[in-house]
XYZ file of C-alpha atoms in Angstrom:
746
model
C -22.471 23.199 31.476
C -24.177 23.831 34.806
C -27.836 24.321 35.441
C -28.973 27.928 35.457
C -32.391 27.666 37.126
C -32.688 24.142 38.501
C -31.551 23.813 42.101
C -31.863 27.549 42.691
C -34.027 29.327 45.247
C -36.122 31.237 42.719
C -38.674 33.424 44.528
C -42.200 32.073 44.367
C -44.146 33.629 41.539
C -47.168 34.210 43.821
C -45.257 35.349 46.888
C -45.947 39.084 46.623
C -49.650 38.724 45.883
C -50.072 36.434 48.864
C -48.244 38.480 51.444
C -49.832 41.731 50.270
C -53.344 40.309 50.189
C -53.699 41.056 46.499
C -54.495 37.466 45.572
C -58.212 36.801 45.012
C -59.691 33.725 46.628
C -63.115 32.351 45.772
C -64.907 34.387 48.406
C -63.384 37.553 46.922
C -65.287 36.952 43.681
C -68.655 38.606 43.143
C -70.928 38.333 40.115
C -73.977 40.331 39.016
C -77.230 38.691 40.065
C -75.509 36.249 42.367
C -77.492 34.315 44.967
C -75.960 33.478 48.324
C -76.559 30.128 49.953
C -76.432 29.057 53.581
C -76.778 25.515 54.851
C -79.138 24.223 57.547
C -77.356 21.290 59.185
C -78.396 18.245 61.133
C -78.085 18.291 64.906
C -78.299 14.498 64.976
C -75.576 12.036 64.045
C -78.036 9.442 62.836
C -81.756 10.013 62.436
C -84.674 9.611 60.111
C -85.950 12.919 58.741
C -89.659 13.327 59.440
C -90.092 16.834 58.078
C -88.035 19.898 57.313
C -89.803 23.163 58.097
C -88.851 25.940 55.706
C -92.033 28.033 55.768
C -90.836 30.851 58.025
C -87.490 31.075 56.295
C -89.150 31.465 52.912
C -91.052 34.510 54.232
C -87.833 36.281 55.226
C -86.867 39.437 53.383
C -84.466 38.882 50.535
C -84.925 35.115 50.413
C -85.131 33.630 46.923
C -85.903 30.058 47.905
C -85.373 27.408 50.573
C -84.825 23.823 49.500
C -84.645 20.479 51.247
C -84.463 17.021 49.696
C -88.264 17.101 49.312
C -87.845 19.875 46.748
C -85.212 18.100 44.670
C -85.736 15.684 41.793
C -85.756 12.020 42.697
C -83.563 10.130 42.704
C -81.653 12.915 44.389
C -78.319 13.837 42.810
C -75.556 11.947 44.580
C -71.826 12.244 44.203
C -68.495 10.772 45.190
C -65.166 10.041 43.490
C -65.305 6.352 44.403
C -68.920 5.615 45.357
C -71.622 8.079 44.352
C -73.656 7.679 47.524
C -73.536 11.164 49.100
C -76.701 13.205 48.400
C -76.363 16.924 47.786
C -78.852 17.339 50.672
C -79.663 14.658 53.240
C -82.162 12.207 51.792
C -84.597 10.488 54.199
C -81.906 10.087 56.857
C -79.061 12.149 58.266
C -75.873 10.159 58.752
C -73.577 12.540 60.626
C -73.814 15.537 62.895
C -73.618 18.625 60.706
C -74.830 17.015 57.482
C -76.487 19.523 55.109
C -80.294 19.167 55.314
C -81.557 22.312 53.595
C -80.183 25.323 51.763
C -81.379 28.922 51.859
C -80.807 31.062 48.762
C -81.028 34.816 49.185
C -80.090 38.044 47.456
C -77.486 38.856 50.097
C -75.314 36.751 52.366
C -76.800 38.470 55.415
C -80.346 37.645 54.361
C -79.393 34.015 53.857
C -77.690 33.920 57.237
C -80.762 35.355 58.989
C -83.201 33.063 57.204
C -81.317 29.828 57.824
C -81.896 30.357 61.547
C -85.640 29.967 60.902
C -85.329 26.505 59.346
C -85.918 23.554 61.645
C -86.544 19.845 61.295
C -88.223 16.941 63.029
C -86.277 13.706 63.346
C -86.655 10.161 64.597
C -83.364 9.475 66.327
C -81.410 6.322 65.441
C -78.415 4.804 67.239
C -75.257 6.713 66.380
C -72.314 4.505 65.405
C -69.299 6.661 66.086
C -66.554 4.160 66.832
C -65.095 1.229 64.940
C -66.444 -1.205 67.513
C -69.943 0.271 67.292
C -69.897 0.136 63.497
C -68.676 -3.477 63.449
C -70.929 -4.808 66.221
C -72.996 -7.813 65.195
C -76.243 -5.959 65.897
C -75.167 -2.624 64.398
C -77.539 -0.913 62.009
C -76.351 -0.841 58.434
C -75.809 2.872 57.831
C -76.349 2.516 54.096
C -78.910 -0.277 54.134
C -81.018 -0.737 51.004
C -79.297 2.008 49.052
C -79.120 1.396 45.335
C -75.713 0.674 43.886
C -74.073 -0.233 47.186
C -72.906 -3.729 47.989
C -71.313 -3.224 51.376
C -70.864 -5.989 53.879
C -72.528 -4.451 56.922
C -70.765 -1.170 57.557
C -67.569 -2.249 55.815
C -67.400 -0.307 52.574
C -64.476 -2.335 51.231
C -61.536 -4.501 52.289
C -58.104 -4.833 50.699
C -55.804 -7.805 51.196
C -52.103 -7.783 50.296
C -49.804 -10.690 50.987
C -46.620 -12.385 49.978
C -44.556 -15.153 51.485
C -46.098 -17.412 54.121
C -46.942 -15.584 57.326
C -48.214 -18.630 59.211
C -45.059 -20.587 58.478
C -42.915 -17.563 59.336
C -44.542 -17.302 62.743
C -43.180 -20.737 63.582
C -39.664 -19.679 62.810
C -39.603 -16.263 64.471
C -37.419 -15.793 67.514
C -39.545 -12.932 68.789
C -43.177 -12.095 68.053
C -44.574 -8.722 69.090
C -48.300 -7.970 68.966
C -49.836 -4.582 69.619
C -52.710 -2.301 68.685
C -52.165 1.342 67.787
C -54.761 4.084 67.562
C -54.650 7.153 65.330
C -57.142 9.998 65.917
C -59.639 11.783 63.705
C -58.213 15.136 62.792
C -59.358 18.040 60.671
C -57.183 19.632 57.980
C -58.095 23.134 59.208
C -57.110 25.205 56.165
C -57.110 28.944 56.819
C -59.323 29.555 53.791
C -62.823 28.186 54.532
C -64.692 26.135 51.940
C -66.335 28.242 49.245
C -67.711 27.628 45.761
C -69.349 29.688 43.015
C -71.303 28.101 40.169
C -73.103 29.711 37.261
C -74.764 28.533 34.070
C -72.938 29.030 30.777
C -73.458 27.731 27.235
C -75.975 25.124 28.298
C -73.735 23.820 31.028
C -72.248 25.046 34.251
C -69.031 26.727 35.362
C -67.681 25.978 38.824
C -65.115 28.161 40.521
C -63.707 26.449 43.533
C -60.440 26.081 45.443
C -60.279 22.438 44.397
C -57.090 20.421 44.022
C -58.322 18.074 41.300
C -60.435 20.040 38.793
C -60.678 17.178 36.290
C -61.923 14.729 38.913
C -64.439 17.321 40.102
C -65.623 17.777 36.520
C -66.236 14.040 36.213
C -68.031 13.783 39.546
C -70.336 16.775 38.915
C -71.125 15.648 35.379
C -72.071 12.217 36.666
C -74.181 13.561 39.536
C -76.170 15.950 37.329
C -76.303 13.801 34.183
C -74.240 16.248 32.156
C -71.529 15.579 29.617
C -67.952 16.424 30.513
C -68.003 19.251 27.983
C -70.932 20.839 29.833
C -68.978 21.189 33.059
C -66.111 23.630 33.307
C -64.127 23.719 36.532
C -61.856 26.637 37.319
C -59.540 26.054 40.245
C -59.246 29.348 42.087
C -56.174 29.998 44.291
C -56.292 27.699 47.292
C -55.748 29.091 50.756
C -54.690 25.779 52.246
C -56.067 22.380 51.430
C -53.845 19.532 52.616
C -56.240 17.075 50.965
C -59.469 18.547 52.340
C -60.204 20.302 49.046
C -59.235 17.466 46.783
C -62.664 16.130 45.960
C -66.236 17.335 45.603
C -67.828 18.717 48.750
C -70.396 21.442 48.023
C -69.703 21.844 44.299
C -72.420 19.413 43.095
C -75.029 21.266 45.159
C -73.848 24.669 43.915
C -73.885 23.475 40.296
C -77.380 22.053 40.719
C -78.638 25.307 42.255
C -77.081 27.417 39.500
C -78.735 25.329 36.793
C -82.043 25.318 38.670
C -82.155 29.071 39.248
C -80.316 30.192 36.119
C -78.221 32.504 38.281
C -74.758 32.494 39.818
C -74.776 30.871 43.262
C -72.159 31.273 45.941
C -71.901 28.922 48.910
C -69.471 30.220 51.488
C -68.856 28.544 54.817
C -67.315 29.455 58.124
C -64.114 27.891 59.375
C -66.190 26.005 61.948
C -68.310 24.473 59.191
C -65.127 23.004 57.791
C -65.170 20.552 60.691
C -68.463 19.185 59.318
C -67.056 18.908 55.819
C -63.858 16.870 55.855
C -61.387 15.136 58.117
C -58.482 12.706 57.974
C -59.231 8.986 58.435
C -58.782 7.687 61.948
C -57.420 4.178 62.310
C -56.878 1.241 64.597
C -53.965 -0.930 63.502
C -53.491 -4.398 64.971
C -50.083 -5.678 64.067
C -48.024 -8.776 64.827
C -44.339 -8.606 63.911
C -41.815 -11.404 63.932
C -38.038 -10.900 64.313
C -35.016 -13.161 64.326
C -32.375 -12.872 67.017
C -30.401 -10.331 64.962
C -33.377 -7.982 64.702
C -34.277 -8.718 61.132
C -37.984 -8.683 60.392
C -39.345 -12.138 59.581
C -43.000 -11.280 59.049
C -45.691 -8.660 59.541
C -49.338 -9.552 60.009
C -51.522 -6.442 59.938
C -55.211 -5.644 60.251
C -55.874 -1.943 59.758
C -59.377 -0.640 60.369
C -59.862 2.830 58.968
C -62.933 4.752 60.079
C -64.033 6.587 56.956
C -67.172 8.345 58.197
C -70.699 8.542 56.849
C -69.808 8.691 53.142
C -66.909 7.234 51.207
C -65.471 10.321 49.482
C -61.902 9.280 48.540
C -61.357 7.248 51.705
C -61.423 3.774 50.080
C -58.523 4.818 47.856
C -56.647 6.030 50.909
C -57.238 2.701 52.615
C -56.242 0.686 49.557
C -53.007 2.587 49.017
C -51.992 2.636 52.671
C -52.667 -1.078 52.965
C -50.349 -1.710 50.042
C -47.324 -0.653 52.117
C -48.885 -1.460 55.475
C -47.095 -4.751 55.849
C -43.582 -3.654 55.010
C -43.274 0.094 55.306
C -39.784 0.952 54.010
C -38.310 -2.379 55.086
C -37.307 -5.698 53.608
C -40.035 -8.063 54.893
C -40.147 -11.559 53.380
C -43.596 -12.496 54.673
C -46.508 -10.080 54.736
C -50.245 -10.250 55.246
C -52.183 -6.997 55.444
C -55.912 -6.485 55.545
C -57.079 -2.892 55.335
C -60.760 -2.150 55.935
C -62.731 1.000 55.096
C -65.504 1.251 57.695
C -68.527 3.547 57.624
C -69.617 5.350 60.796
C -71.881 8.246 61.765
C -69.051 10.745 61.716
C -67.902 13.446 59.319
C -66.869 11.918 55.963
C -63.140 11.504 55.751
C -60.982 12.202 52.745
C -57.391 12.408 51.639
C -54.959 14.170 53.905
C -51.247 14.814 53.751
C -49.617 11.376 53.724
C -52.650 9.551 52.300
C -53.125 6.980 55.065
C -49.437 6.307 55.673
C -48.990 8.304 58.920
C -51.437 5.808 60.456
C -49.537 2.781 59.141
C -46.053 4.126 59.844
C -47.118 4.950 63.395
C -47.709 1.229 63.961
C -44.780 -0.187 61.964
C -42.158 2.079 63.499
C -43.508 1.565 67.013
C -43.118 -2.178 66.516
C -39.467 -1.722 65.590
C -38.906 0.394 68.668
C -40.402 -2.302 70.847
C -38.239 -4.905 69.129
C -35.163 -2.844 69.957
C -35.938 -3.026 73.640
C -36.898 -6.690 73.546
C -33.858 -7.866 71.595
C -31.415 -5.276 72.856
C -30.543 -3.507 69.616
C -30.031 0.171 68.994
C -32.955 1.859 67.189
C -30.686 3.102 64.410
C -28.997 -0.248 63.997
C -32.238 -2.268 63.680
C -33.359 0.023 60.876
C -30.030 -0.248 59.088
C -30.367 -4.023 59.187
C -33.832 -3.975 57.672
C -33.708 -1.174 55.100
C -33.256 -2.595 51.595
C -30.325 -1.612 49.457
C -30.890 0.219 46.207
C -32.354 -2.218 43.689
C -33.639 -4.683 46.275
C -37.289 -5.737 46.249
C -39.627 -3.815 48.541
C -43.026 -4.992 47.303
C -42.836 -8.020 44.986
C -43.346 -7.222 41.302
C -43.179 -3.475 41.929
C -40.425 -0.882 41.588
C -37.440 -1.896 43.733
C -35.870 0.371 46.343
C -34.851 3.423 44.334
C -32.506 5.247 46.671
C -29.692 4.944 49.163
C -31.975 4.858 52.171
C -29.257 3.898 54.614
C -27.471 7.094 53.634
C -30.581 8.987 54.668
C -31.034 7.483 58.102
C -27.346 7.803 58.875
C -27.519 11.496 58.045
C -30.598 11.980 60.232
C -28.814 10.223 63.102
C -25.758 12.394 62.644
C -27.844 15.573 62.607
C -29.644 14.739 65.858
C -26.400 13.677 67.526
C -27.510 10.082 67.864
C -24.336 8.823 69.473
C -23.794 11.848 71.704
C -24.807 11.783 75.373
C -28.228 13.197 76.269
C -28.905 15.668 79.019
C -30.900 14.352 81.966
C -34.631 14.129 81.332
C -34.374 14.143 77.551
C -35.554 11.379 75.231
C -34.444 10.699 71.679
C -35.635 8.447 68.877
C -35.612 7.946 65.136
C -38.067 6.708 62.509
C -38.518 6.169 58.782
C -41.549 7.046 56.670
C -42.582 5.989 53.209
C -45.424 6.396 50.760
C -46.058 5.906 47.066
C -47.649 8.326 44.581
C -50.714 7.660 42.449
C -49.751 4.819 40.077
C -50.370 4.768 36.332
C -51.479 8.401 36.288
C -51.445 10.730 33.289
C -50.302 14.334 33.028
C -50.405 16.500 29.903
C -48.718 19.831 29.322
C -48.855 22.331 26.489
C -46.089 24.897 26.154
C -46.319 27.780 23.707
C -43.288 29.738 22.529
C -44.651 33.053 21.366
C -43.203 35.302 18.662
C -41.526 37.573 21.228
C -39.887 34.588 23.007
C -42.250 34.754 25.962
C -43.682 31.390 26.952
C -47.012 30.115 28.226
C -47.091 26.799 30.082
C -50.589 25.285 30.396
C -51.044 22.543 32.994
C -53.911 20.929 34.861
C -51.988 21.005 38.123
C -53.321 23.375 40.762
C -51.304 25.748 42.886
C -52.290 25.134 46.489
C -49.278 26.603 48.199
C -46.802 23.867 47.336
C -45.021 26.034 44.788
C -45.804 24.005 41.667
C -46.148 27.131 39.551
C -42.620 28.199 40.412
C -41.188 24.718 39.863
C -42.753 24.448 36.393
C -41.429 27.919 35.603
C -37.922 26.793 36.495
C -38.207 23.585 34.469
C -39.432 25.439 31.371
C -36.843 28.190 31.740
C -34.037 25.636 32.026
C -35.240 23.591 29.077
C -35.749 26.553 26.747
C -32.823 28.649 27.966
C -34.986 31.658 28.721
C -35.230 33.809 31.870
C -37.916 32.789 34.368
C -39.498 36.204 33.873
C -40.399 35.141 30.308
C -42.452 32.160 31.548
C -46.152 32.333 32.466
C -47.856 29.275 33.904
C -51.614 28.833 33.403
C -53.197 26.284 35.730
C -56.333 24.472 36.735
C -59.050 25.490 34.217
C -60.533 22.422 32.541
C -61.606 24.502 29.529
C -58.137 25.853 28.765
C -55.511 23.415 30.061
C -54.925 19.768 29.122
C -55.883 16.875 31.347
C -54.038 16.087 34.541
C -55.337 13.380 36.841
C -54.800 15.180 40.114
C -52.580 17.351 42.239
C -51.853 14.913 45.013
C -49.475 12.311 46.301
C -46.390 14.489 45.827
C -46.578 13.572 42.144
C -46.623 16.913 40.320
C -42.888 17.635 40.142
C -42.309 14.200 38.647
C -45.370 13.651 36.475
C -46.282 17.155 35.376
C -42.656 18.249 35.570
C -41.802 15.559 33.044
C -44.727 16.591 30.855
C -43.563 20.226 30.859
C -40.003 19.164 30.115
C -41.161 16.986 27.214
C -43.303 19.795 25.825
C -40.291 22.096 25.879
C -38.202 19.471 24.111
C -40.940 19.234 21.515
C -40.531 22.962 20.921
C -36.759 22.604 20.602
C -37.265 19.819 18.081
C -39.480 22.080 15.992
C -36.971 24.919 16.213
C -34.258 22.601 14.919
C -36.465 21.612 11.993
C -37.104 25.278 11.216
C -33.406 26.012 11.353
C -32.780 23.161 8.958
C -35.413 24.340 6.495
C -33.987 27.860 6.633
C -30.527 26.390 5.950
C -29.037 27.740 9.128
C -27.302 24.404 9.402
C -25.797 21.988 6.964
C -27.116 18.473 6.467
C -25.860 16.217 9.198
C -24.852 19.074 11.450
C -26.416 19.430 14.875
C -27.970 22.753 15.651
C -27.049 24.228 19.035
C -29.766 25.819 21.116
C -28.936 27.603 24.341
C -29.729 30.838 26.047
C -32.636 31.525 23.727
C -30.377 31.378 20.669
C -30.237 28.943 17.758
C -26.739 28.463 16.399
C -25.771 26.816 13.141
C -22.800 26.939 10.823
C -24.393 29.815 8.981
C -24.982 32.062 11.950
C -26.738 32.650 15.249
C -30.344 33.670 15.468
C -32.716 34.392 18.360
C -36.070 32.651 18.844
C -38.075 35.722 17.697
C -35.879 36.113 14.609
C -36.234 32.442 13.768
C -40.020 32.510 14.142
C -40.258 35.676 12.057
C -38.104 34.208 9.293
C -39.996 30.931 9.293
C -43.600 32.006 9.960
C -43.663 35.633 8.903
C -44.125 38.865 10.823
C -46.624 38.606 13.682
C -47.683 35.123 12.673
C -47.870 32.004 14.685
C -46.107 30.438 17.600
C -44.489 27.133 18.355
C -46.610 24.742 20.369
C -45.078 21.820 22.217
C -46.951 18.959 23.797
C -45.709 16.719 26.563
C -47.343 13.660 28.078
C -46.243 11.670 31.088
C -47.887 8.345 31.721
C -47.131 6.153 34.680
C -46.621 2.464 33.994
C -49.873 0.538 33.935
C -49.790 -3.023 35.178
C -53.091 -4.864 35.434
C -51.459 -7.499 37.619
C -50.502 -4.918 40.220
C -53.013 -4.491 43.038
C -53.057 -0.719 42.545
C -53.170 -0.922 38.759
C -49.645 0.233 38.024
C -46.047 0.395 39.125
C -44.797 2.925 41.606
C -43.058 5.843 39.886
C -40.865 6.513 42.937
C -40.829 5.832 46.655
C -41.194 8.920 48.812
C -38.967 8.175 51.800
C -38.127 10.337 54.798
C -36.032 9.898 57.926
C -37.042 11.684 61.137
C -35.250 12.066 64.425
C -36.671 13.774 67.507
C -35.457 14.849 70.916
C -38.070 15.690 73.555
C -38.481 16.842 77.123
C -41.455 15.867 79.297
C -42.782 17.981 82.152
C -43.592 15.422 84.845
C -45.876 17.877 86.678
C -48.132 18.625 83.713
C -47.439 15.860 81.196
C -46.604 18.414 78.507
C -44.231 17.167 75.828
C -41.828 19.680 74.314
C -40.019 18.747 71.114
C -36.597 20.356 71.458
C -35.118 19.021 68.251
C -36.701 17.695 65.090
C -34.641 16.507 62.140
C -35.920 15.506 58.713
C -33.878 14.039 55.898
C -35.766 13.438 52.646
C -34.659 11.298 49.717
C -35.761 13.603 46.892
C -33.380 12.874 44.030
C -32.939 16.521 43.099
C -34.349 19.689 44.630
C -35.696 21.849 41.812
C -36.147 24.697 44.309
C -34.375 23.867 47.607
C -36.034 26.608 49.649
C -39.514 25.515 48.607
C -38.610 21.889 49.238
C -37.409 22.710 52.738
C -40.552 24.725 53.445
C -42.793 21.891 52.291
C -41.109 19.247 54.395
C -40.911 21.373 57.536
C -44.513 22.497 57.188
C -45.593 18.890 56.914
C -43.573 17.966 59.992
C -45.250 20.674 62.032
C -48.629 19.354 60.877
C -47.536 15.914 62.070
C -46.747 17.318 65.493
C -50.469 18.071 65.649
C -51.657 14.482 65.417
C -48.708 13.361 67.537
C -49.308 15.703 70.452
C -52.640 17.520 70.445
C -55.079 17.219 67.536
C -58.218 15.073 67.749
C -61.888 15.481 66.914
C -63.915 14.527 69.978
C -67.461 13.156 69.763
C -69.935 12.697 72.611
C -72.010 9.548 73.047
C -74.683 10.911 70.752
C -72.245 11.484 67.938
C -72.118 15.260 68.311
C -68.746 16.838 67.626
C -67.685 18.609 70.804
C -64.719 20.604 69.539
C -65.733 21.566 66.021
C -64.259 25.051 65.981
C -60.943 26.819 65.713
C -61.109 27.923 69.360
C -61.673 24.447 70.770
C -59.535 22.431 68.374
C -55.858 22.585 69.281
C -53.243 22.736 66.514
C -49.521 23.509 66.660
C -48.641 27.189 66.743
C -45.294 28.922 66.430
C -44.928 28.324 70.185
C -44.852 24.573 69.554
C -42.297 24.594 66.757
C -38.999 23.081 67.928
C -36.310 25.641 68.540
C -33.865 23.348 66.782
C -35.493 22.191 63.561
C -33.288 20.964 60.732
C -33.890 19.618 57.262
C -31.597 18.015 54.742
C -31.958 16.241 51.424
C -30.424 13.205 49.829
C -29.849 14.324 46.241
C -28.459 11.483 44.176
C -30.414 12.517 41.076
C -31.886 9.031 40.949
C -35.557 9.909 40.571
C -37.760 9.579 37.476
C -38.573 13.286 37.340
C -36.771 16.123 35.554
C -33.083 16.263 36.467
C -33.488 13.167 38.651
C -36.143 14.634 40.943
C -38.551 12.620 43.102
C -41.667 13.932 44.799
C -41.883 15.484 48.227
C -44.212 17.498 50.390
C -46.239 14.783 52.044
C -43.339 12.840 53.465
C -42.688 15.300 56.258
C -46.056 14.389 57.788
C -45.490 10.648 57.857
C -42.895 9.741 60.435
C -42.623 12.359 63.215
C -45.301 10.722 65.434
C -43.457 7.429 66.120
C -40.180 9.296 66.642
C -41.771 11.692 69.136
C -43.721 8.984 70.975
C -40.667 6.775 71.322
C -38.599 9.718 72.478
C -41.216 10.257 75.213
C -40.819 6.613 76.164
C -37.049 7.020 76.141
C -37.342 10.000 78.479
C -39.943 8.633 80.882
C -40.396 4.913 80.366
C -44.050 5.551 79.513
C -45.316 3.849 76.367
C -48.544 5.255 74.909
C -50.011 3.560 71.857
C -52.922 5.867 71.083
C -52.319 9.308 69.646
C -52.268 12.166 70.402
C -49.941 12.344 73.401
C -51.886 15.085 75.142
C -50.571 16.442 78.433
C -53.466 14.770 80.258
C -52.775 11.388 78.677
C -49.065 11.585 79.408
C -49.677 12.842 82.939
C -52.066 9.968 83.671
C -49.611 7.458 82.244
C -46.819 8.871 84.373
C -48.950 8.645 87.481
C -50.237 5.157 86.694
C -46.764 3.662 86.524
């Protein structure tokens, strides 16, 4: 029997509300008695705070209060998912340009906006450390010196070493050794919906409404910062108008919760799109890599040092660094000898956090560029060298972890075919190919509760958040397929820590697999209970299997619908059937990340470009993505996710970068000055395809997707530029000016 809902392009359940503007985002919410907050920010990247002047602001009409760190309890509440070192307002020193120093609370947003202009501060300037070299210099100031609970070595928050084989011995036996350094820029996520949070006191605790991806992590972080129990903090994830990782972890929520508890009133903090640039960014990186090859092009070793610049506070960046370093020595390839050191380095820049790809676009940029250089040095085709190094299904990728779980050679061959790899190119065009990989969060837990109501409607309760990826629709399809009911009978409730069961996070392309499995198991739990009811009601004979399909329960003594069965078993208007499903990743204390990889998220990208020699502008004519996804639950959504991610990747490949001046001031922190891809930059010929071998661990053989599209376009585009022009640029983005200068410096 075929699948009725899985693999079908079911229309997104939130599509109409989004395109009609009916959906309510956080800033659309208003509450009686609400106070509005505006932030006074530092205009120094690194300075000691002498005094914050709030007197004039406090006199402004409609102002309720103005607070700086001097007005807060000491020690000041600090927060962070990894290291709780970020104060809710700058404490003694400011550590990046734009850091919150004071907050104005007023009866109206306009009054708060007017009053914040009257706040000013005196500072003693300190040297701003805005580059990796500045932060690592022998005489560099320790940005977090003498802070309790921190044990950093200088400005290095943490280092992660991964190795297998014998790299030093392998160097002696390598036919070719290639050494290079690759740079990856700071970029901002730039979600259309600005940051916003509402907090209000309730039942002796606090409720937080925020467009946050991980409500349960936020609950833990706020509870810890404010010395509350988990039960005193309720987080409600409001519809997210774009996040891409920027809204994964606490930003302004701890401050809003503190203010709500202090004032006893609802507090809204709403920020402009420009203020988003002073809130979150992707990690920049410098990757030094030495790669050894034999004469056939097979990789002998990789020796990698990856320095990630994480910014002034850790946020989730150390986890990004740790996970990216895990695959930083091998990428998607069979590498017998690996040594990777990944460093998380503080600087006086905006704190970085997770972003689509979780540190792997930086690593893949270096690994794939090394293979491209090896092709030229050894004289091997770029497709062929990858075919020689990709592992077969079941082969080891990382020792003691999940082996290669797909036919990856099938994927790259399809990408090559789709771009016309072996066909002649027109004059002036360049073409290249690349492979990307990442792993989801290991050993993570997802719970789901599914309720079959007396009228055969269904409620699915999950801790996953809907941030535009279409998770709500996917869970609807999974539940509908499992229970044999129309999708219109399924309602999915998400992201409220008081009403849905625990889910670790909505990240790492994990939700279809982890939460999808939990939903599927919860539905099976319901079917099990229905069978038991049918048995007790003697709808079936002993030893006979009851058949359940299409919302009907069939036994030897008749066919009965779900509502009829529940009525017969429970009584009229009584009860419902509740199913529980739990998915737990495999813990492994011997694994460096704490558990085995559930699946490898692998993508194959091919690009064809044209370069304008007069201006240096790069135009991507063709972009092909082939994703190994096991099974597409909703093919249209899957295609949209992967193509959207690829367009984001064109940003860091060609134009996006946050630019700081010598004093550490962000020069292009605004939507007008920060260039991102528009519809004018999207390739006219953009194609996507999927490898669907139903070999994933998720429902119906699915694997995760959504981040992979962002991982591998940059090396394909950059090498295509080199193919077209002979110019090799190793620091992204390939702006027209950079390309033009390289062309003229040849």
